Coordinates of C-alpha atoms and ligand atoms in Angstrom, one line a residue:
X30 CA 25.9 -17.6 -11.6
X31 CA 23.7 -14.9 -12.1
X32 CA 21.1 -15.6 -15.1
X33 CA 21.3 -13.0 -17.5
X34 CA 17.5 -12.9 -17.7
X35 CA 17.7 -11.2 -13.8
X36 CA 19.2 -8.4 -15.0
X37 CA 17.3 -5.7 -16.2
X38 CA 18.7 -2.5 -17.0
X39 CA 16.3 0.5 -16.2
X40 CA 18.6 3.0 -17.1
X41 CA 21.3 1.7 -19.2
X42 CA 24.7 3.3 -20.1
X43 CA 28.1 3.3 -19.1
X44 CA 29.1 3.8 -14.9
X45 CA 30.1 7.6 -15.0
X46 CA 32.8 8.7 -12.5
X47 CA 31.5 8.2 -8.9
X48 CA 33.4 6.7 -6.0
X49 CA 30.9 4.1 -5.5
X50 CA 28.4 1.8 -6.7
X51 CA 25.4 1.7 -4.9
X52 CA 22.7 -1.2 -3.5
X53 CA 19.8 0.1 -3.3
X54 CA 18.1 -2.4 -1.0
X55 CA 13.8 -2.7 -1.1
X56 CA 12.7 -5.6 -1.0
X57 CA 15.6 -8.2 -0.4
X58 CA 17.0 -7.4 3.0
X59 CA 19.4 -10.2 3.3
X60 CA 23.1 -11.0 2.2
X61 CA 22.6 -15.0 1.4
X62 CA 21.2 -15.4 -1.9
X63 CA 20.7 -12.0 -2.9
X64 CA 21.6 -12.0 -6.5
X65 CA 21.1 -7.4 -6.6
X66 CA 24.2 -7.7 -4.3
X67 CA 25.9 -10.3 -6.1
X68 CA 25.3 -8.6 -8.8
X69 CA 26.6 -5.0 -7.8
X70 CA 29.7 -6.7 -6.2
X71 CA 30.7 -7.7 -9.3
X72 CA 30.2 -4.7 -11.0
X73 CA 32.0 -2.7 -8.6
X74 CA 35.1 -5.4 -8.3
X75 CA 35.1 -4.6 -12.2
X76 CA 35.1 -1.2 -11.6
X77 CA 37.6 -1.2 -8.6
X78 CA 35.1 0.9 -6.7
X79 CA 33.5 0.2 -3.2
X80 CA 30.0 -1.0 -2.8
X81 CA 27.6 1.1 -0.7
X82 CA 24.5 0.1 0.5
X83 CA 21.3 2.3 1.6
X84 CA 17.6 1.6 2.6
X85 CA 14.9 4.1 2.7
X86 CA 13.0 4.1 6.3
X87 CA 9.3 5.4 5.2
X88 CA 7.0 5.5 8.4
X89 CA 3.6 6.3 6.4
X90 CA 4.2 3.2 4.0
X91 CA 1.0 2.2 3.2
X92 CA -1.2 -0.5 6.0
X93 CA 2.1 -0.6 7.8
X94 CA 1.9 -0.6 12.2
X95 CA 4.1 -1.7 15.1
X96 CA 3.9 -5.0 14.4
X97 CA 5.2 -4.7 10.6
X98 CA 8.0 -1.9 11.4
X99 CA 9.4 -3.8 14.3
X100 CA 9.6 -7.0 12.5
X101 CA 11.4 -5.0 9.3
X102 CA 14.3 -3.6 12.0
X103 CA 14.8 -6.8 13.1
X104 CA 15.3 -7.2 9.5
X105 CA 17.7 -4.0 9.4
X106 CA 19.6 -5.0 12.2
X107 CA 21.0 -8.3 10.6
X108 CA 21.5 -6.7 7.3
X109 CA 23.5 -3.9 8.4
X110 CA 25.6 -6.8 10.7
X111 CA 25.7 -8.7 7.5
X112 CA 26.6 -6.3 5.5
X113 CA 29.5 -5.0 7.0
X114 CA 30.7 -8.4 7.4
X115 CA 31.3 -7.9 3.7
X116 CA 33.1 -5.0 3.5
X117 CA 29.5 -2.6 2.8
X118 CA 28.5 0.2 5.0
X119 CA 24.4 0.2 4.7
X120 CA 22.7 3.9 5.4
X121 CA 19.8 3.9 6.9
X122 CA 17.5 6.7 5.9
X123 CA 14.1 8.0 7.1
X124 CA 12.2 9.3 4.3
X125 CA 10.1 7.8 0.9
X126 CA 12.7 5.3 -0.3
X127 CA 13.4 6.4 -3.9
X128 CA 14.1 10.1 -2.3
X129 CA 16.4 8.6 0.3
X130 CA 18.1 6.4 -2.8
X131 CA 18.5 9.4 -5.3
X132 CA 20.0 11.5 -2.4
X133 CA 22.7 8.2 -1.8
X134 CA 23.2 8.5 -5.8
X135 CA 24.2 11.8 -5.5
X136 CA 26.4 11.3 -3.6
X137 CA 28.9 10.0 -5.7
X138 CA 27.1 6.4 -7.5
X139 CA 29.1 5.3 -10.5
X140 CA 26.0 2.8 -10.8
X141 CA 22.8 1.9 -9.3
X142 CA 21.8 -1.5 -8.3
X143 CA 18.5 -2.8 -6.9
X144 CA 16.3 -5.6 -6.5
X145 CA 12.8 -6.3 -7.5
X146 CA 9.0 -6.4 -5.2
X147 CA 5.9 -6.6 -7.5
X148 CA 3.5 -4.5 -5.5
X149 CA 2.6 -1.8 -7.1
X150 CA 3.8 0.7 -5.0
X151 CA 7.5 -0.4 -5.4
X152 CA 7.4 -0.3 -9.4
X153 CA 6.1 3.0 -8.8
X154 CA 9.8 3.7 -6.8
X155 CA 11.6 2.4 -9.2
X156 CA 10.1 4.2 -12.1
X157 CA 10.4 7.6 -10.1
X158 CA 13.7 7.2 -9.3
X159 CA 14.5 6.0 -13.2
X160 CA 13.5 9.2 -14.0
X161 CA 15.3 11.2 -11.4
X162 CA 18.6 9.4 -11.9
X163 CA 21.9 10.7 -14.0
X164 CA 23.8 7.4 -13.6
X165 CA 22.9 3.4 -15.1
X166 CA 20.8 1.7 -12.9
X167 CA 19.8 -1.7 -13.2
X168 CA 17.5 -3.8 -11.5
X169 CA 18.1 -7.6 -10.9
X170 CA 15.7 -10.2 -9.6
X171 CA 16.0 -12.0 -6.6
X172 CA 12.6 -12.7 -5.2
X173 CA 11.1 -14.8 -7.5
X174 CA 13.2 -18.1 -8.2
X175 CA 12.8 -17.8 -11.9
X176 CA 12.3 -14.5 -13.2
X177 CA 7.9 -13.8 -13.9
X178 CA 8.5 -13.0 -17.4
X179 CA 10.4 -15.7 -17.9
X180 CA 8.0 -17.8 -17.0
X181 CA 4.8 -16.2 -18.6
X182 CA 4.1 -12.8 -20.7
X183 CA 0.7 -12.9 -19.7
X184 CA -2.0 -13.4 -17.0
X185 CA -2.4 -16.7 -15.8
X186 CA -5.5 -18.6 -14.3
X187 CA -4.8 -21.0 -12.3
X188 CA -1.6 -22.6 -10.4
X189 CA -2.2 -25.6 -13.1
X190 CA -2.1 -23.1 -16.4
X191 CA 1.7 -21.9 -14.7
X192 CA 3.2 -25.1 -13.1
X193 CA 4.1 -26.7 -16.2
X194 CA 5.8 -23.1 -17.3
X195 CA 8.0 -23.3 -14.1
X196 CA 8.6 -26.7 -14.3
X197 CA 10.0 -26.8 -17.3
X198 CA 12.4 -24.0 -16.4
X199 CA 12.8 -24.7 -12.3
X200 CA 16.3 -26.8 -12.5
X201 CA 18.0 -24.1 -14.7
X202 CA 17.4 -21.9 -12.2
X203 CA 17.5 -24.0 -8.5
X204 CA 21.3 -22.9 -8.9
X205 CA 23.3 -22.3 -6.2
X206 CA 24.6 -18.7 -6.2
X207 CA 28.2 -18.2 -6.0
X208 CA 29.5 -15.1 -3.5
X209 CA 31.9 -12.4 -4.6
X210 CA 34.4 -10.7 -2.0
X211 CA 34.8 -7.1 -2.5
X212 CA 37.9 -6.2 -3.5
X213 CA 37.6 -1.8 -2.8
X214 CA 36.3 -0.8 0.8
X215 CA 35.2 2.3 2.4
X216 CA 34.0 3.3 5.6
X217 CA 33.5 7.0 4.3
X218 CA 29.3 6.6 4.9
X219 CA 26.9 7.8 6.5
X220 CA 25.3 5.4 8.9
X221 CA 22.0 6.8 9.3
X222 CA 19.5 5.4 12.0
X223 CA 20.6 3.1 14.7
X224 CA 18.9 -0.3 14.3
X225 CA 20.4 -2.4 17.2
X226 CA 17.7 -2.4 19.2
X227 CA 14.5 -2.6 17.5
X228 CA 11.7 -3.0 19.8
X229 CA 12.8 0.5 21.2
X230 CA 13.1 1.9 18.1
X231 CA 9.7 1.5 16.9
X232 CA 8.2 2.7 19.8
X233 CA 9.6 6.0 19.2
X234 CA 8.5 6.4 15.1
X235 CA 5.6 7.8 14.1
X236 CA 3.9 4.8 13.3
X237 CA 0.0 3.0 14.0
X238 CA 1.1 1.5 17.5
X239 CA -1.9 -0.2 18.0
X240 CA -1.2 -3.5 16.7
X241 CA 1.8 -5.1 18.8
X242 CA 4.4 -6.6 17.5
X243 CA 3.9 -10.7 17.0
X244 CA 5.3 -13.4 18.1
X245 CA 7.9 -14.5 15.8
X246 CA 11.4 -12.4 15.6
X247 CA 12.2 -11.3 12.2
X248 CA 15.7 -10.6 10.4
X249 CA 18.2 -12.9 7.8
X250 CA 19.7 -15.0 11.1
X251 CA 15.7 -16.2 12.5
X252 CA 15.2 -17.2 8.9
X253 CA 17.8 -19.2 8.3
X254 CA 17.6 -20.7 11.9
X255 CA 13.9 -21.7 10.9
X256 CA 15.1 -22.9 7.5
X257 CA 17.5 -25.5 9.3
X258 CA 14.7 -26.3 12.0
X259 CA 11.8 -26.7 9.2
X260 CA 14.3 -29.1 6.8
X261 CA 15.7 -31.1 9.5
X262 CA 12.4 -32.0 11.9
X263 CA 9.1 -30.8 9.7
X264 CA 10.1 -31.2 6.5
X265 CA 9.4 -35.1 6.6
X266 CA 6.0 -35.0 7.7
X267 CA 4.9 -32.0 6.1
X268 CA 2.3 -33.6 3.8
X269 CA 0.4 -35.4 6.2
X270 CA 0.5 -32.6 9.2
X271 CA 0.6 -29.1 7.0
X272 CA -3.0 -29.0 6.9
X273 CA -3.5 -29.8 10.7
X274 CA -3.5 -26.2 12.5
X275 CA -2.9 -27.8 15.8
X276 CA 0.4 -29.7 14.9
X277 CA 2.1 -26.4 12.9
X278 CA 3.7 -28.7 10.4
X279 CA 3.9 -26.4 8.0
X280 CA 7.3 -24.5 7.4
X281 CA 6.1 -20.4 8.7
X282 CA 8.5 -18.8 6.2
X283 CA 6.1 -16.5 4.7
X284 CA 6.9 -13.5 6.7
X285 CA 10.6 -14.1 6.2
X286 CA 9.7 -14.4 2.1
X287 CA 7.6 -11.1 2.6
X288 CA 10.0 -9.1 4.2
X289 CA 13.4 -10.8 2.3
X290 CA 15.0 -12.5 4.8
X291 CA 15.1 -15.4 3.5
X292 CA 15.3 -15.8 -0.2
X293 CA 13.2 -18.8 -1.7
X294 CA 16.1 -20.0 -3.4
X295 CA 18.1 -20.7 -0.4
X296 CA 14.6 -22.9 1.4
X297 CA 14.1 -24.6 -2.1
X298 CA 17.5 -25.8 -2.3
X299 CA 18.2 -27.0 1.5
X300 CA 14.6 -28.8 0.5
X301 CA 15.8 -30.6 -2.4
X302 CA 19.2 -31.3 -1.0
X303 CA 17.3 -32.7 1.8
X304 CA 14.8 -34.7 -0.5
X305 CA 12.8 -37.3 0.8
X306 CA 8.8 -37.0 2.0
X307 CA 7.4 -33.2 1.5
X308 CA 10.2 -31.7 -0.3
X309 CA 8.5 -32.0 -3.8
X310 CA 4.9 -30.6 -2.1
X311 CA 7.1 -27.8 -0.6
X312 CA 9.0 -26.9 -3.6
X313 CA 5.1 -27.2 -5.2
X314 CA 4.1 -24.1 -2.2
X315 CA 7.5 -22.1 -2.2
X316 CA 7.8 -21.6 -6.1
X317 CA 4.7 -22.5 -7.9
X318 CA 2.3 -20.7 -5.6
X319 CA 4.8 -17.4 -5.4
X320 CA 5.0 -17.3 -9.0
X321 CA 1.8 -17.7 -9.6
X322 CA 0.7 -14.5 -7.1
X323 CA 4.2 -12.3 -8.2
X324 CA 2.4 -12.9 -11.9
X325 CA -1.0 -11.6 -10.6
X326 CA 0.4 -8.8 -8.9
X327 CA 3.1 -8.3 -12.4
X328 CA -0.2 -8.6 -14.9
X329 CA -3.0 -7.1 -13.4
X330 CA -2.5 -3.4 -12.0
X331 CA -5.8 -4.4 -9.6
X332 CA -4.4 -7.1 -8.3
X333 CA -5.4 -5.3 -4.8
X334 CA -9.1 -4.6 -5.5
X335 CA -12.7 -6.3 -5.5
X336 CA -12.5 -5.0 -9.8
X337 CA -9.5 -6.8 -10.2
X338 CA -11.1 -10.2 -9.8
X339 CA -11.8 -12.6 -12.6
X340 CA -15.6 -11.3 -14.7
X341 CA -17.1 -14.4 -14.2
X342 CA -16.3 -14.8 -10.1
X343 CA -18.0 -11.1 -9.6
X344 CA -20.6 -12.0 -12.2
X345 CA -22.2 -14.9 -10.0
X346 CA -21.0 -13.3 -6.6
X347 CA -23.3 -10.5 -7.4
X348 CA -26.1 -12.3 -9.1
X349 CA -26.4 -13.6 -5.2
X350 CA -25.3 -10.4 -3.3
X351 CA -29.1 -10.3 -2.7
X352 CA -29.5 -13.5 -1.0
X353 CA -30.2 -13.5 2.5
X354 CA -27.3 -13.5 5.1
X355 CA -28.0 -15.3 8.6
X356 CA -25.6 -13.8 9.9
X357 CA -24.3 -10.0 9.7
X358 CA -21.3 -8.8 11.7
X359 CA -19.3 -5.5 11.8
X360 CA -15.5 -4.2 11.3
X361 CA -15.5 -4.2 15.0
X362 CA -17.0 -7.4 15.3
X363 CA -14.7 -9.5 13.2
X364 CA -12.2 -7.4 14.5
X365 CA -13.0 -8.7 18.1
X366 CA -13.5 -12.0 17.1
X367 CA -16.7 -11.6 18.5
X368 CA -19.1 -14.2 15.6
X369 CA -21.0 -17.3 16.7
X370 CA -18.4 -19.2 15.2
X371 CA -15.8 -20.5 17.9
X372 CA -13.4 -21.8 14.7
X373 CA -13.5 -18.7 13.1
X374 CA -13.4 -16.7 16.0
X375 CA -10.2 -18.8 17.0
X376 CA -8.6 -18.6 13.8
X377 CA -8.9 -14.5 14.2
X378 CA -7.7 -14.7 17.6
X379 CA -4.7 -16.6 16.4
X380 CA -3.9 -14.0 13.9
X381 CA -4.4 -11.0 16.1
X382 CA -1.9 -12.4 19.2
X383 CA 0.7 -13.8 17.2
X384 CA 0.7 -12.3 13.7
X385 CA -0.3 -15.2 11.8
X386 CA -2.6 -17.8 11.5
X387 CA -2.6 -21.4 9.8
X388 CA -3.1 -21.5 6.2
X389 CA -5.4 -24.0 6.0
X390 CA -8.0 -21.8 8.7
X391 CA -7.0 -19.1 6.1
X392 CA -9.0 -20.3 3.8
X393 CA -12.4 -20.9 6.3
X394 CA -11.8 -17.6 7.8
X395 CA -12.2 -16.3 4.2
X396 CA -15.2 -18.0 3.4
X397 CA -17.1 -16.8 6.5
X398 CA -16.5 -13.2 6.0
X399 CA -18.0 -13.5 2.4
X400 CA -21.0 -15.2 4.3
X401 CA -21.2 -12.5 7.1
X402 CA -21.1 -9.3 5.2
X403 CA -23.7 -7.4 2.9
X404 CA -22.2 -8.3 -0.1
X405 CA -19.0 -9.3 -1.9
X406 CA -17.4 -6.1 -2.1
X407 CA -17.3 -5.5 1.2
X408 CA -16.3 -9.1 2.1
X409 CA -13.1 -7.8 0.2
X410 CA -12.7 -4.8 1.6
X411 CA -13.0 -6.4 5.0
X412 CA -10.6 -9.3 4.3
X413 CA -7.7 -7.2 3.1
X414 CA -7.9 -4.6 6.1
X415 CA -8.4 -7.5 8.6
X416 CA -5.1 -9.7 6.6
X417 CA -3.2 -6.8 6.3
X418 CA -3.1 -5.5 9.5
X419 CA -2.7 -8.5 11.5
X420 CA -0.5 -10.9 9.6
X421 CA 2.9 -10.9 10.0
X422 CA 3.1 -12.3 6.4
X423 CA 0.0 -9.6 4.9
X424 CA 0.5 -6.8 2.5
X425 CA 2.4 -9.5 -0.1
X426 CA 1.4 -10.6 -3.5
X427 CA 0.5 -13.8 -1.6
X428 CA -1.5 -11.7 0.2
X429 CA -4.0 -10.8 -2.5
X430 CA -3.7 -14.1 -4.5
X431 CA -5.0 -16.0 -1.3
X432 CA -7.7 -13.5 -0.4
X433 CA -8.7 -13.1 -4.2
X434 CA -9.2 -17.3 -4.0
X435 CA -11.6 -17.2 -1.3
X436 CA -13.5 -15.1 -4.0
X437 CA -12.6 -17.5 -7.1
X438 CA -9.5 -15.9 -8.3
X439 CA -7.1 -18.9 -9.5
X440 CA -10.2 -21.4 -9.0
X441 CA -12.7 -22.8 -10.9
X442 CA -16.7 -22.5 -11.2
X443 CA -18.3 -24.9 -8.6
X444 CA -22.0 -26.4 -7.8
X445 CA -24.0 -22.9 -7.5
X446 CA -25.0 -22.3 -3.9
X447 CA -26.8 -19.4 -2.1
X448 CA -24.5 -16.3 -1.5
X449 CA -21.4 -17.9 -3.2
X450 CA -23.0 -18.8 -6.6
X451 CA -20.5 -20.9 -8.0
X452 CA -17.4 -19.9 -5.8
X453 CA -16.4 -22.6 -4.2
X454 CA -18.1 -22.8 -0.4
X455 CA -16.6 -24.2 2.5
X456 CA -18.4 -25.0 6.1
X457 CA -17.1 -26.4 9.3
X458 CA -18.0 -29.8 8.7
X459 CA -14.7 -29.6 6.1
X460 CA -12.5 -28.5 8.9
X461 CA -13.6 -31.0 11.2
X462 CA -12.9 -33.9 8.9
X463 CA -9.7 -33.2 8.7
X464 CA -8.4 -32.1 11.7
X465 CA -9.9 -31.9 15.9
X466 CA -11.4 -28.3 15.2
X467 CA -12.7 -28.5 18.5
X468 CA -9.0 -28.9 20.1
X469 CA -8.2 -25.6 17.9
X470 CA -11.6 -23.6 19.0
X471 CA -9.9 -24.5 22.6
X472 CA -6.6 -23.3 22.2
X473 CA -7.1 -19.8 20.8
X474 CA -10.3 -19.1 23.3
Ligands
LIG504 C1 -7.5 -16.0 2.7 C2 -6.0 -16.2 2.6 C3 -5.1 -15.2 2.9 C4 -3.7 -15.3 2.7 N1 -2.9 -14.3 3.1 C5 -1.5 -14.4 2.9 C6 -0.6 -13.4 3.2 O1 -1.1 -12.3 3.7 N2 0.7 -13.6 3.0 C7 1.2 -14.8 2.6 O2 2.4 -14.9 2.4 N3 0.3 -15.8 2.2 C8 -1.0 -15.7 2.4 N4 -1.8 -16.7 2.1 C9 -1.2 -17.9 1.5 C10 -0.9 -19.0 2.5 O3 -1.9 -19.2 3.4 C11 0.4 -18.7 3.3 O4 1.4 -18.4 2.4 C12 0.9 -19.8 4.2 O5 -0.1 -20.1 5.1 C13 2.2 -19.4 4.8 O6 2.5 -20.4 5.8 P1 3.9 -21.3 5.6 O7 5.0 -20.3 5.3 O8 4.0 -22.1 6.8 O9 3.5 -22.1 4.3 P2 4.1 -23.4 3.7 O10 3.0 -24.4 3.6 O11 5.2 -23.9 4.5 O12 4.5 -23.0 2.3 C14 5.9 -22.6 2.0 C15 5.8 -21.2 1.2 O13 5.0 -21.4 0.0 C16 4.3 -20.2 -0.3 N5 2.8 -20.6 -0.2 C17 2.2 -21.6 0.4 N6 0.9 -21.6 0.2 C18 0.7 -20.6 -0.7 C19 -0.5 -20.0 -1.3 N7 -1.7 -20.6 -1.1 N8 -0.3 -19.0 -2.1 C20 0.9 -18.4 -2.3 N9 2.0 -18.9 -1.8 C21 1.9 -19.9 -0.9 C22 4.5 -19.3 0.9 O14 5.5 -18.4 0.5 C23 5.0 -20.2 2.0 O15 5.8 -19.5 2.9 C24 -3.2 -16.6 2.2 C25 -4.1 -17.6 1.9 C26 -5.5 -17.4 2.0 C27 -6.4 -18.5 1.6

């Protein structure tokens, strides 16, 4: 069942006379759980027309290198397999991917179908190609596990001001979601670039190649492997060992999430299906935390910048930008993991050789760079170029909810300390109380 509080209509009307309806896919690349294509299925089945699929390929997307474009054709290449397991031809385009949608419209769409991302840049899609298009289109929501205006119309503080709001509504929507078959198929579409080998395509687009791809392989079939893994052996002991970076017990979907590989309805589900030890803290992560960064990202246009964080955060960062700073590093130098810090300087390695690094090191890493650098702004600026460009997971609304935390967003005034004020301060006495830091330092030399 598809809520009808998913479906937005962004250009309403009746389906004219095409010979299709068309999926535009963005931001969920998968087939399982995908309520957009459950959703245009059903329309078309109603219609008696095919479903058509089409992604737009954009090589200057913004922060994007090797490492993200190889990871989002891995992506590509299970789709379009996935896809056509369904009956649905998927086009693959290179261009800006509202131009490569409106060109698939016209084409012959009786009706246009998407899904929903909250950065800004992909509202900014949809709204162009709302006011390009002739034909409904109607955009359905299938990355959040309740809909983010469903749970709040406004800004919310903290993870505890929103978890009541999803709790109260979580169970309505922890639904399985039924599948349609496709009753009309066609074959009459153009296939656009070849995906089945994605480490040799990258190397050929005209992309920043010098961040290497990472160690974890991307696409709908790795995420639901990991899913199975993660429920079956981790799940159980995830809230004693999530926080221990040397043990990995936490689930590494994020990139998956990011990317839409995996939908968090399909991880929440095996979870509670599972039950037992961690599933309640994981549901907690999965759909409290998300929800609370997609309403961050839906409520505050500068979600992405230093402005965008809370008055009273900047207020006291700044009243102690003046303080002095032991220690003073560059771009380069964090970029090298070159501090006197062998934790941090670990945790940065981590991130650079395999794409992501352990959340709970996240949050120490972040702390340091406000300590290192002139002043808070540029801690900022610093955290989201360094994030973005090395984590498999970066340039997500989790993204800029976790890096605005390490500079109070979603937090609370603390005890008032040099250079923080009253952001809350962390040191590497905390990490080693709770985990051998040492035994970490060690491992990512
Ligand atoms: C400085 C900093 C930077 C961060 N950058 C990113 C980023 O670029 N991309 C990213 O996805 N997350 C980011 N996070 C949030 C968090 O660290 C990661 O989501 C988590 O480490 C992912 O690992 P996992 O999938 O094993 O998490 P698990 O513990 O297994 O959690 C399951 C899922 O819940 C969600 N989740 C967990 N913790 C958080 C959180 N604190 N905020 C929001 N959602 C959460 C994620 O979708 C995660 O995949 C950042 C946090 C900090 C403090």
């Amino acid at each position: 069942m598809i809520h009808d509080s998913r479906i937005q209509p962004l250009r309403p009307g009746t389906p004219g006379q095409g010979r299709f309806v068309l999926l535009w896919v963005q931001a969920s690349v998968r087939t399982r759980d995908n309520h957009a294509l459950e959703y245009a299925l059903r329309r078309a089945n109603e219609l008696g027309l095919p479903v058509v699929a089409v992604f737009g390929l954009t090589p200057d997307y913004p922060e994007a290198n090797a490492r993200h474009f190889q990871y989002l054709l891995e992506g590509l290449r299970d789709l379009r397999a996935n896809l056509v397991a369904r009956g649905i031809p998927l086009s693959i385009r290179l261009g800006k991917p509202p131009e490569m949608a409106l060109e698939a419209a016209r084409e012959g769409a009786a009706l246009v179908v998407t899904d929903v991302g909250y950065l800004n840049i992909q509202r900014a899609w949809r709204d162009w190609l709302k006011a390009q298009l002739e034909v409904p289109f109607v955009q359905v929501e299938s990355e959040a596990v309740i809909p983010i205006y469903t749970v709040s119309g406004k800004l919310e503080y903290a993870a505890r001001t929103i978890r009541p709001k999803v709790q109260r509504l979580w169970h309505d929507y922890l639904v399985p979601l039924e599948e349609h078959e496709l009753v009309a198929q066609t074959d009459d579409w153009e296939a656009g670039l070849e995906v089945g080998d994605p480490a040799a395509l990258v190397k050929t687009l005209p992309v920043d190649q010098s961040v290497v791809p990472g160690t974890e392989t991307g696409g709908e079939d790795a995420a639901l492997e990991r899913v199975e893994e993660f429920i079956s052996i981790d799940l159980a002991r995830y809230d004693g060992r999530r926080n221990d970076p040397n043990v990995e017990g936490s689930s590494r979907l994020s990139a998956y999430l990011h990317y839409g590989h995996l939908s968090p309805l399909t991880a929440a589900l095996v979870a509670r299906e599972h039950g037992g030890p961690g599933a309640d803290t994981f549901i907690e992560e999965l759909i409290v935390r998300r929800e609370l960064s997609f309403n961050l990202c839906t409520f505050n246009p500068q979600y992405d910048q230093y402005d965008g964080l809370p008055g009273w955060a900047r207020k006291t960062l700044e009243e102690h930008a003046g303080d002095r700073r032991e220690y003073l590093y560059t771009r380069e130098q964090f970029d090298g993991a070159q501090t006197h810090d062998p934790y941090w300087n670990a945790a940065q390695n981590q991130m650079v050789r395999t794409g992501r690094m352990h959340n709970y090191m996240r949050m120490y890493w972040g702390k340091k760079i406000l300590e290192w650098t002139p002043d808070p702004r540029t801690a900022y600026a610093e955290m989201v170029w360094l994030n973005n460009r090395y984590e498999q997971d970066g340039r997500d609304p989790n993204s800029y909810a976790g890096l605005g935390w390490v500079l109070g967003l979603h937090d609370r005034p603390w005890t008032r300390r040099p250079i923080f004020g009253m952001v809350r301060y962390m040191n590497a006495g905390g990490l080693k109380r709770k985990f051998d830091a040492d035994a970490y330092a060690a491992q990512w030399l």
